[in-house]
Protein backbone atom coordinates (compact mmCIF):
# COMPACT_ATOMS: atom_id res chain seq x y z
CA UNK A 1 0.00 0.00 0.00
CA UNK A 2 1.43 3.36 -1.04
CA UNK A 3 0.28 6.72 0.26
CA UNK A 4 1.17 10.11 -1.15
CA UNK A 5 1.53 13.09 1.20
CA UNK A 6 0.04 15.61 -1.25
CA UNK A 7 -2.93 13.36 -1.98
CA UNK A 8 -3.41 12.77 1.77
CA UNK A 9 -3.58 16.53 2.38
CA UNK A 10 -6.24 17.06 -0.31
CA UNK A 11 -8.33 14.12 0.93
CA UNK A 12 -8.07 15.41 4.52
CA UNK A 13 -9.15 18.90 3.44
CA UNK A 14 -12.18 17.42 1.68
CA UNK A 15 -13.00 15.39 4.80
CA UNK A 16 -12.95 18.31 7.22
CA UNK A 17 -16.35 19.88 6.37
CA UNK A 18 -17.99 16.43 6.17
CA UNK A 19 -17.36 15.79 9.87
CA UNK A 20 -20.25 18.03 10.97
CA UNK A 21 -22.67 15.47 9.52
CA UNK A 22 -20.64 12.41 10.53
CA UNK A 23 -18.99 11.93 7.14
CA UNK A 24 -15.35 11.50 6.22
CA UNK A 25 -12.88 10.66 3.49
CA UNK A 26 -9.72 8.64 4.12
CA UNK A 27 -6.93 7.93 1.66
CA UNK A 28 -6.33 4.18 1.45
CA UNK A 29 -3.85 3.84 -1.40
CA UNK A 30 -2.34 5.49 -4.48
CA UNK A 31 -1.32 3.29 -7.38
CA UNK A 32 -0.79 4.00 -11.08
CA UNK A 33 -2.40 7.44 -10.90
CA UNK A 34 -5.49 6.19 -9.05
CA UNK A 35 -6.31 7.32 -5.52
CA UNK A 36 -8.32 4.80 -3.52
CA UNK A 37 -10.44 6.71 -1.01
CA UNK A 38 -12.84 5.47 1.66
CA UNK A 39 -15.99 7.59 1.89
CA UNK A 40 -18.19 7.53 4.95
CA UNK A 41 -21.41 9.22 3.98
CA UNK A 42 -22.75 11.45 6.72
CA UNK A 43 -26.34 12.02 7.69
CA UNK A 44 -28.35 15.21 8.06
CA UNK A 45 -32.06 14.70 8.70
CA UNK A 46 -32.75 18.43 8.38
CA UNK A 47 -30.99 18.67 4.99
CA UNK A 48 -30.69 15.24 3.33
CA UNK A 49 -29.76 16.88 0.01
CA UNK A 50 -26.73 18.42 1.74
CA UNK A 51 -25.08 14.98 1.88
CA UNK A 52 -23.02 14.18 -1.22
CA UNK A 53 -23.87 11.03 -3.11
CA UNK A 54 -20.94 8.69 -3.74
CA UNK A 55 -20.93 9.70 -7.41
CA UNK A 56 -20.80 13.41 -6.55
CA UNK A 57 -18.07 12.83 -3.96
CA UNK A 58 -15.96 10.92 -6.49
CA UNK A 59 -16.28 13.76 -9.02
CA UNK A 60 -15.50 16.36 -6.33
CA UNK A 61 -12.36 14.46 -5.30
CA UNK A 62 -11.24 14.10 -8.93
CA UNK A 63 -11.60 17.87 -9.42
CA UNK A 64 -9.83 18.74 -6.15
CA UNK A 65 -6.98 16.33 -6.85
CA UNK A 66 -6.58 17.61 -10.43
CA UNK A 67 -5.73 21.06 -9.07
CA UNK A 68 -3.12 19.96 -6.52
CA UNK A 69 -1.97 16.54 -7.77
CA UNK A 70 -2.40 16.44 -11.56
CA UNK A 71 -0.70 13.05 -11.70
CA UNK A 72 -3.83 11.54 -10.10
CA UNK A 73 -6.11 10.64 -13.00
CA UNK A 74 -8.94 8.82 -11.23
CA UNK A 75 -10.49 8.08 -7.85
CA UNK A 76 -11.74 4.69 -6.73
CA UNK A 77 -14.29 5.31 -4.01
CA UNK A 78 -14.83 2.63 -1.35
CA UNK A 79 -17.91 3.07 0.80
CA UNK A 80 -17.35 2.69 4.54
CA UNK A 81 -19.71 0.39 6.35
CA UNK A 82 -22.15 2.20 8.60
mmCIF file of C-alpha atoms in Angstrom:
data_model
loop_
_atom_site.group_PDB
_atom_site.id
_atom_site.type_symbol
_atom_site.label_atom_id
_atom_site.label_comp_id
_atom_site.label_asym_id
_atom_site.label_seq_id
_atom_site.Cartn_x
_atom_site.Cartn_y
_atom_site.Cartn_z
ATOM 1 C CA UNK A 1 0.000 0.000 0.000
ATOM 2 C CA UNK A 2 1.426 3.363 -1.038
ATOM 3 C CA UNK A 3 0.281 6.720 0.256
ATOM 4 C CA UNK A 4 1.168 10.107 -1.146
ATOM 5 C CA UNK A 5 1.533 13.089 1.204
ATOM 6 C CA UNK A 6 0.040 15.606 -1.248
ATOM 7 C CA UNK A 7 -2.935 13.364 -1.978
ATOM 8 C CA UNK A 8 -3.407 12.775 1.765
ATOM 9 C CA UNK A 9 -3.582 16.527 2.380
ATOM 10 C CA UNK A 10 -6.238 17.059 -0.309
ATOM 11 C CA UNK A 11 -8.332 14.124 0.926
ATOM 12 C CA UNK A 12 -8.073 15.411 4.525
ATOM 13 C CA UNK A 13 -9.154 18.903 3.438
ATOM 14 C CA UNK A 14 -12.185 17.420 1.679
ATOM 15 C CA UNK A 15 -12.996 15.385 4.796
ATOM 16 C CA UNK A 16 -12.951 18.306 7.219
ATOM 17 C CA UNK A 17 -16.352 19.881 6.371
ATOM 18 C CA UNK A 18 -17.991 16.433 6.166
ATOM 19 C CA UNK A 19 -17.363 15.794 9.869
ATOM 20 C CA UNK A 20 -20.246 18.034 10.971
ATOM 21 C CA UNK A 21 -22.668 15.474 9.517
ATOM 22 C CA UNK A 22 -20.644 12.413 10.526
ATOM 23 C CA UNK A 23 -18.994 11.934 7.140
ATOM 24 C CA UNK A 24 -15.351 11.503 6.223
ATOM 25 C CA UNK A 25 -12.877 10.657 3.489
ATOM 26 C CA UNK A 26 -9.719 8.640 4.121
ATOM 27 C CA UNK A 27 -6.933 7.926 1.661
ATOM 28 C CA UNK A 28 -6.334 4.181 1.453
ATOM 29 C CA UNK A 29 -3.854 3.841 -1.403
ATOM 30 C CA UNK A 30 -2.345 5.487 -4.477
ATOM 31 C CA UNK A 31 -1.316 3.292 -7.381
ATOM 32 C CA UNK A 32 -0.790 3.997 -11.080
ATOM 33 C CA UNK A 33 -2.402 7.438 -10.898
ATOM 34 C CA UNK A 34 -5.488 6.194 -9.047
ATOM 35 C CA UNK A 35 -6.312 7.318 -5.517
ATOM 36 C CA UNK A 36 -8.325 4.800 -3.524
ATOM 37 C CA UNK A 37 -10.435 6.707 -1.006
ATOM 38 C CA UNK A 38 -12.839 5.472 1.662
ATOM 39 C CA UNK A 39 -15.987 7.590 1.886
ATOM 40 C CA UNK A 40 -18.189 7.532 4.954
ATOM 41 C CA UNK A 41 -21.413 9.223 3.981
ATOM 42 C CA UNK A 42 -22.747 11.455 6.715
ATOM 43 C CA UNK A 43 -26.344 12.017 7.690
ATOM 44 C CA UNK A 44 -28.350 15.205 8.060
ATOM 45 C CA UNK A 45 -32.064 14.699 8.699
ATOM 46 C CA UNK A 46 -32.747 18.435 8.375
ATOM 47 C CA UNK A 47 -30.991 18.667 4.994
ATOM 48 C CA UNK A 48 -30.686 15.242 3.333
ATOM 49 C CA UNK A 49 -29.756 16.882 0.014
ATOM 50 C CA UNK A 50 -26.726 18.420 1.739
ATOM 51 C CA UNK A 51 -25.079 14.982 1.880
ATOM 52 C CA UNK A 52 -23.022 14.179 -1.224
ATOM 53 C CA UNK A 53 -23.869 11.032 -3.114
ATOM 54 C CA UNK A 54 -20.935 8.686 -3.738
ATOM 55 C CA UNK A 55 -20.926 9.700 -7.413
ATOM 56 C CA UNK A 56 -20.800 13.413 -6.553
ATOM 57 C CA UNK A 57 -18.070 12.828 -3.956
ATOM 58 C CA UNK A 58 -15.957 10.924 -6.486
ATOM 59 C CA UNK A 59 -16.283 13.760 -9.018
ATOM 60 C CA UNK A 60 -15.504 16.356 -6.334
ATOM 61 C CA UNK A 61 -12.365 14.459 -5.305
ATOM 62 C CA UNK A 62 -11.237 14.099 -8.926
ATOM 63 C CA UNK A 63 -11.598 17.870 -9.420
ATOM 64 C CA UNK A 64 -9.830 18.736 -6.147
ATOM 65 C CA UNK A 65 -6.978 16.334 -6.847
ATOM 66 C CA UNK A 66 -6.584 17.609 -10.431
ATOM 67 C CA UNK A 67 -5.728 21.056 -9.072
ATOM 68 C CA UNK A 68 -3.124 19.955 -6.516
ATOM 69 C CA UNK A 69 -1.967 16.544 -7.766
ATOM 70 C CA UNK A 70 -2.403 16.440 -11.558
ATOM 71 C CA UNK A 71 -0.698 13.046 -11.697
ATOM 72 C CA UNK A 72 -3.833 11.536 -10.103
ATOM 73 C CA UNK A 73 -6.114 10.635 -12.997
ATOM 74 C CA UNK A 74 -8.940 8.824 -11.227
ATOM 75 C CA UNK A 75 -10.486 8.076 -7.852
ATOM 76 C CA UNK A 76 -11.738 4.691 -6.727
ATOM 77 C CA UNK A 77 -14.291 5.306 -4.006
ATOM 78 C CA UNK A 78 -14.833 2.635 -1.354
ATOM 79 C CA UNK A 79 -17.910 3.071 0.803
ATOM 80 C CA UNK A 80 -17.351 2.689 4.538
ATOM 81 C CA UNK A 81 -19.713 0.392 6.352
ATOM 82 C CA UNK A 82 -22.150 2.201 8.604
#
